[in-house]
PDB file of C-alpha atoms in Angstrom:
ATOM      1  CA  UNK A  18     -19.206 -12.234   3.454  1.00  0.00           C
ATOM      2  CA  UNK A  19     -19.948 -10.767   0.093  1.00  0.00           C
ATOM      3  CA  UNK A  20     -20.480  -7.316  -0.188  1.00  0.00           C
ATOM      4  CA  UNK A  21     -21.312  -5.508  -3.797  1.00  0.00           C
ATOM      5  CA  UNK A  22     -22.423  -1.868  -5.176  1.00  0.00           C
ATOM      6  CA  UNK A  23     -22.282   0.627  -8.033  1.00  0.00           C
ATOM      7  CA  UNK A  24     -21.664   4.141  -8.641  1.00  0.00           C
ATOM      8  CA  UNK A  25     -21.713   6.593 -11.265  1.00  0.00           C
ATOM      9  CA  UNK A  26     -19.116   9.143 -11.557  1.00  0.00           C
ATOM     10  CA  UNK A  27     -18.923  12.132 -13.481  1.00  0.00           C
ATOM     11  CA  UNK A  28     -15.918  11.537 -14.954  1.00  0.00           C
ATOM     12  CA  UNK A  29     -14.869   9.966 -18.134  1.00  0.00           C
ATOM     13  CA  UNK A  30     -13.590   6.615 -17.715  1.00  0.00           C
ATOM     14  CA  UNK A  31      -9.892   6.763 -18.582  1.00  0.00           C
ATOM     15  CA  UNK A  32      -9.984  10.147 -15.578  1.00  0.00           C
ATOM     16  CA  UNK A  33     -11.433   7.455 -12.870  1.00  0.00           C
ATOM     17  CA  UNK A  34      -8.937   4.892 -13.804  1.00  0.00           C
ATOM     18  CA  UNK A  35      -6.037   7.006 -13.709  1.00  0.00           C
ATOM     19  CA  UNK A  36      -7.255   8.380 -10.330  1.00  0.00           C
ATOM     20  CA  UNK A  37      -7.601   5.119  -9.348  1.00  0.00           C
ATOM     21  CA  UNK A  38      -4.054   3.844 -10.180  1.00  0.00           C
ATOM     22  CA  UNK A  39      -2.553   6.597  -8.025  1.00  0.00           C
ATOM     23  CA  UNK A  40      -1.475   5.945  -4.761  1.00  0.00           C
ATOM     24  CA  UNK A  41      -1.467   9.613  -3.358  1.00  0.00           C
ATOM     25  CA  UNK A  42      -5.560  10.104  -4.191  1.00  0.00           C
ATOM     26  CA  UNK A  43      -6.198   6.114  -2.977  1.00  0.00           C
ATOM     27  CA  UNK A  44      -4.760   7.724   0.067  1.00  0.00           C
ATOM     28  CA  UNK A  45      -6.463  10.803   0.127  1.00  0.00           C
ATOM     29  CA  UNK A  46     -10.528   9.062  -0.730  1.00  0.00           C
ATOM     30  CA  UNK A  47     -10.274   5.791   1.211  1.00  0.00           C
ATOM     31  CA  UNK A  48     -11.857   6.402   4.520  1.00  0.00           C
ATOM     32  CA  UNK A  49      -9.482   5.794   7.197  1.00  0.00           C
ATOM     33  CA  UNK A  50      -6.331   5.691   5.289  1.00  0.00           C
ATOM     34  CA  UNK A  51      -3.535   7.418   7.447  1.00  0.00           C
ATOM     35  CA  UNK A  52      -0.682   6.494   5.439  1.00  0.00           C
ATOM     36  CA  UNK A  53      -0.322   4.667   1.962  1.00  0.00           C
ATOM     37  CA  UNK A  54       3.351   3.771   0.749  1.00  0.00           C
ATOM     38  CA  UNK A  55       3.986   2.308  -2.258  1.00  0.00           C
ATOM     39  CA  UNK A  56       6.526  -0.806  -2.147  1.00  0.00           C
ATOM     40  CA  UNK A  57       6.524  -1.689  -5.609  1.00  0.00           C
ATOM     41  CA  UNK A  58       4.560  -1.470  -8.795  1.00  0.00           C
ATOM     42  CA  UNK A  59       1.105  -3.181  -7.795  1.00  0.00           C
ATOM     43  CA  UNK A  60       1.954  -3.724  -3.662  1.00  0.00           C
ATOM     44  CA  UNK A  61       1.560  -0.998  -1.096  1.00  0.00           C
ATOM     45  CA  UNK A  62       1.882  -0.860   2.748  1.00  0.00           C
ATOM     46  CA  UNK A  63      -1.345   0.649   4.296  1.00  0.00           C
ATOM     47  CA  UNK A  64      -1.941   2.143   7.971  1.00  0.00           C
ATOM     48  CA  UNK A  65      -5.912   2.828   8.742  1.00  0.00           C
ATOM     49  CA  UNK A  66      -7.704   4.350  11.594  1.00  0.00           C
ATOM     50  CA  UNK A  67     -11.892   3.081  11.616  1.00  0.00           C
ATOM     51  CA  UNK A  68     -14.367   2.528  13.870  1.00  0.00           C
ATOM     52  CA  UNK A  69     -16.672  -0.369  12.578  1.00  0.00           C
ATOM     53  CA  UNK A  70     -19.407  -0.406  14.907  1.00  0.00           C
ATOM     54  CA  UNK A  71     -18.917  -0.610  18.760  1.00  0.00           C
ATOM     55  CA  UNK A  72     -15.109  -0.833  17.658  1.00  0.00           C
ATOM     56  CA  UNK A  73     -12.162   0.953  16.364  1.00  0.00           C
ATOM     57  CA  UNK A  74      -8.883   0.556  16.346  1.00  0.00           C
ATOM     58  CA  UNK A  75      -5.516   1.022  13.976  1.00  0.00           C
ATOM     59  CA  UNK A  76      -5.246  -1.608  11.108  1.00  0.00           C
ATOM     60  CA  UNK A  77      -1.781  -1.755   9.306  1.00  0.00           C
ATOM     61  CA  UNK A  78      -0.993  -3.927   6.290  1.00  0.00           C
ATOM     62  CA  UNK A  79      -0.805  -4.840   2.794  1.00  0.00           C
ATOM     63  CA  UNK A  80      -2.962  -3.633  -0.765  1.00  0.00           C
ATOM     64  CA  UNK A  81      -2.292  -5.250  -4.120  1.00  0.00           C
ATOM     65  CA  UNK A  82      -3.566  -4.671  -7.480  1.00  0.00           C
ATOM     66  CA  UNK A  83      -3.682  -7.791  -9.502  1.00  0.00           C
ATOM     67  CA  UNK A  84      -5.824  -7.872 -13.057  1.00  0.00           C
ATOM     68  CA  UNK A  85      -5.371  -5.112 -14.562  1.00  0.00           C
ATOM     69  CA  UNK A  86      -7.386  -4.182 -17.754  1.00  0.00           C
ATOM     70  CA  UNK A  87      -6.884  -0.427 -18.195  1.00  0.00           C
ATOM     71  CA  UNK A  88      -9.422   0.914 -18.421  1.00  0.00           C
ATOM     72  CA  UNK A  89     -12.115  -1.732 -18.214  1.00  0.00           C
ATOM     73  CA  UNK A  90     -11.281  -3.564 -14.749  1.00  0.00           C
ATOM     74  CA  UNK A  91      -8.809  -4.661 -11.433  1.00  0.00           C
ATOM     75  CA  UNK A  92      -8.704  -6.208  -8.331  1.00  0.00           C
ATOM     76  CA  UNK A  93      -7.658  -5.327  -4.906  1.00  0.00           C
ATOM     77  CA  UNK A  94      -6.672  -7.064  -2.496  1.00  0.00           C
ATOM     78  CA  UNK A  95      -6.329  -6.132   1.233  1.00  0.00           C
ATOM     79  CA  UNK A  96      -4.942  -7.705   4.108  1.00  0.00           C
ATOM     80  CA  UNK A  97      -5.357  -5.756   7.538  1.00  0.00           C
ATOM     81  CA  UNK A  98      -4.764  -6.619  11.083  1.00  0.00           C
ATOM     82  CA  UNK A  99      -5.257  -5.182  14.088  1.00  0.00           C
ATOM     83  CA  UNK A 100      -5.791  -5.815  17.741  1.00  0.00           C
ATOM     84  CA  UNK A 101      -9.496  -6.131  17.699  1.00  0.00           C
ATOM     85  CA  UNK A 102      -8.722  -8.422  14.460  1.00  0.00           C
ATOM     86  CA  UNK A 103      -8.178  -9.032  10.728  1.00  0.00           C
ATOM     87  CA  UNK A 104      -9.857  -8.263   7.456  1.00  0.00           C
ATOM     88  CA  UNK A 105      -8.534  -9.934   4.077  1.00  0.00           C
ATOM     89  CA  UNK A 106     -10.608  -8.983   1.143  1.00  0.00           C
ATOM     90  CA  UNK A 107     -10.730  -9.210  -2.597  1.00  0.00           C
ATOM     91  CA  UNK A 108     -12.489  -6.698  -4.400  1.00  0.00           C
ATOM     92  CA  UNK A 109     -13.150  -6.344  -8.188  1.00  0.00           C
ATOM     93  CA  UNK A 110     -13.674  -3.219  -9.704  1.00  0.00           C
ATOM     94  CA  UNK A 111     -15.168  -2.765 -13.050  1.00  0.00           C
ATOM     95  CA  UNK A 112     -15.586   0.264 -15.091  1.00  0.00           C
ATOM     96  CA  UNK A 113     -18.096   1.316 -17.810  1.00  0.00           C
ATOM     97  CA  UNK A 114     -19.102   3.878 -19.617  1.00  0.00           C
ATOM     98  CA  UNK A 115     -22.445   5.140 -19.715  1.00  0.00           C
ATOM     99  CA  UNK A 116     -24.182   6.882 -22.570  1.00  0.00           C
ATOM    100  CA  UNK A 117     -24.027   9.966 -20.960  1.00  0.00           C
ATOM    101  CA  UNK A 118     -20.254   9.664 -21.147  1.00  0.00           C
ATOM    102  CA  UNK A 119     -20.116   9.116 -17.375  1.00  0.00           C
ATOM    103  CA  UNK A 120     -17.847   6.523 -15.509  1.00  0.00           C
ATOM    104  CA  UNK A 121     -20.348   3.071 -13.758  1.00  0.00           C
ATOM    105  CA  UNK A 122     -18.113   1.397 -11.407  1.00  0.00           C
ATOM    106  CA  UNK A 123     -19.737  -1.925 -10.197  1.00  0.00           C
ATOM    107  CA  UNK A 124     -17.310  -3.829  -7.486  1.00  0.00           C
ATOM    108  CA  UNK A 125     -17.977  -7.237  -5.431  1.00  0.00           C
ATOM    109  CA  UNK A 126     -16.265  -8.166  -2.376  1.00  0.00           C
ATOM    110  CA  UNK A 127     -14.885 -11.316  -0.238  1.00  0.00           C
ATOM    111  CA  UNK A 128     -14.206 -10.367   2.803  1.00  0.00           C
ATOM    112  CA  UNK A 129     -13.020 -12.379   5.513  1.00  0.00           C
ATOM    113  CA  UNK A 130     -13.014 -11.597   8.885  1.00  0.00           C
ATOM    114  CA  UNK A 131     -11.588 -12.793  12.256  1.00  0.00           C
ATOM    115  CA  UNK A 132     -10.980 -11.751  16.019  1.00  0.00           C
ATOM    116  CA  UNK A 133     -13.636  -9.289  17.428  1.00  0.00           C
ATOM    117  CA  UNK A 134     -14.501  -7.836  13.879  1.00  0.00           C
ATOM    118  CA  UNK A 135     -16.348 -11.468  13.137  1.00  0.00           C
ATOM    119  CA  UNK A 136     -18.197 -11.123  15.804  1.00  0.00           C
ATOM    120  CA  UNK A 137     -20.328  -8.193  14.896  1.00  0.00           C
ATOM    121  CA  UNK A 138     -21.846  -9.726  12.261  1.00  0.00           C
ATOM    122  CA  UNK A 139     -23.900  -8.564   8.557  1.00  0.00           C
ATOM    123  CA  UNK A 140     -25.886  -6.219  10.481  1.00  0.00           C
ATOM    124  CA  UNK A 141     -23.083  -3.974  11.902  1.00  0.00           C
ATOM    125  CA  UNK A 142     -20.654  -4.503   9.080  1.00  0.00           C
ATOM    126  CA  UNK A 143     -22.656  -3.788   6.013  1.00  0.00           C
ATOM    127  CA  UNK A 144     -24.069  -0.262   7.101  1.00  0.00           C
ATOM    128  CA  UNK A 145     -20.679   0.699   7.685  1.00  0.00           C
ATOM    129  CA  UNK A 146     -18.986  -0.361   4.720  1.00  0.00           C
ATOM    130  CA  UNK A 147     -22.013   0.986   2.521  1.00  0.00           C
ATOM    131  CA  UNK A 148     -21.187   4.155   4.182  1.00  0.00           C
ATOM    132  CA  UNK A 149     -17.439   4.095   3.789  1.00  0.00           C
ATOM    133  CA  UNK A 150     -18.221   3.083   0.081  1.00  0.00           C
ATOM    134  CA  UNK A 151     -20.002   5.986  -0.237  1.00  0.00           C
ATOM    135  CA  UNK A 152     -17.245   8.157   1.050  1.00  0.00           C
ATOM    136  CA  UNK A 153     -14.759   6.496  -1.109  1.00  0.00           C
ATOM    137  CA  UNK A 154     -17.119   6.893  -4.504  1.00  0.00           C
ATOM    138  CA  UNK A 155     -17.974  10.766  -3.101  1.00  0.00           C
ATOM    139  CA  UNK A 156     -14.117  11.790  -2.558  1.00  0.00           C
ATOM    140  CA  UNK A 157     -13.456  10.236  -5.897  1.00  0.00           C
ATOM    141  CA  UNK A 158     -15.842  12.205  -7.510  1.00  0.00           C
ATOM    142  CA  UNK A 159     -14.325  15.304  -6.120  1.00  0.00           C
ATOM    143  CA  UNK A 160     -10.916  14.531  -7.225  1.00  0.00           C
ATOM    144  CA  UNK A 161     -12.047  13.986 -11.112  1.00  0.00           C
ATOM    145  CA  UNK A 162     -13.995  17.158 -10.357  1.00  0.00           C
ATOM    146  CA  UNK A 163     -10.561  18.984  -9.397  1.00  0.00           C
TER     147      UNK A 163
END
């Protein structure tokens, strides 16, 4: 499943990058995120609580940052598992500025899924993760804000 967006933030571009970079705000603006612990440079172990639909359930497992072109672009990737089942995705994150000297991210994502999360289907997932996107791109703003 492929899943894309955009926001604008009101931030200059080099403040969302940095804010991006940092584990402890990843931690504190990704929906769900109950613990975020960095094992090296560009890997991180990750612990979530979310309810997708019908279901929720605790997810534990791996993030990695790969492609890095500060401040212009990354990727993330993110494998989860839990009881009710597994998400791997790959998202790409680019950032641009606009001529108001704001911040336009754009990402795409592959995501796989598998167990009882496959099962729900476009129509349950992509509400929710519009809405957690919009969380994410909301708490983001409030920490270039801060």
């Amino acid at each position: 499943m492929t899943l894309d967006g955009n926001y604008t933030v009101n931030a200059p571009r080099e403040t969302v990058w940095d804010l991006l970079m940092d584990p402890e705000v990843l931690a504190r603006i990704t929906p769900g995120i109950t613990s975020l612990e960095k094992i090296d440079e560009d890997n991180y172990k990750a612990v979530a609580q979310l309810k997708i639909g019908p279901v929720g359930g605790a997810f534990s497992g791996n993030l990695s940052l790969a492609d890095r072109k500060k401040p212009e672009s990354f990727s993330l990737s993110i494998q989860q598992n839990s009881k009710i089942g597994n998400a791997n995705a790959v998202v790409h994150m680019n950032l641009s500025t606009t001529e108001t000297g704001q911040t336009a991210v754009q990402y795409t994502a592959d995501v796989k899924l598998s167990g009882m999360l496959s099962t729900m289907g476009g129509r349950v997932i992509t509400p929710v993760t519009k809405m957690l996107s919009e969380q994410f791109f909301e708490a983001l703003e409030k920490e270039a804000a801060v």
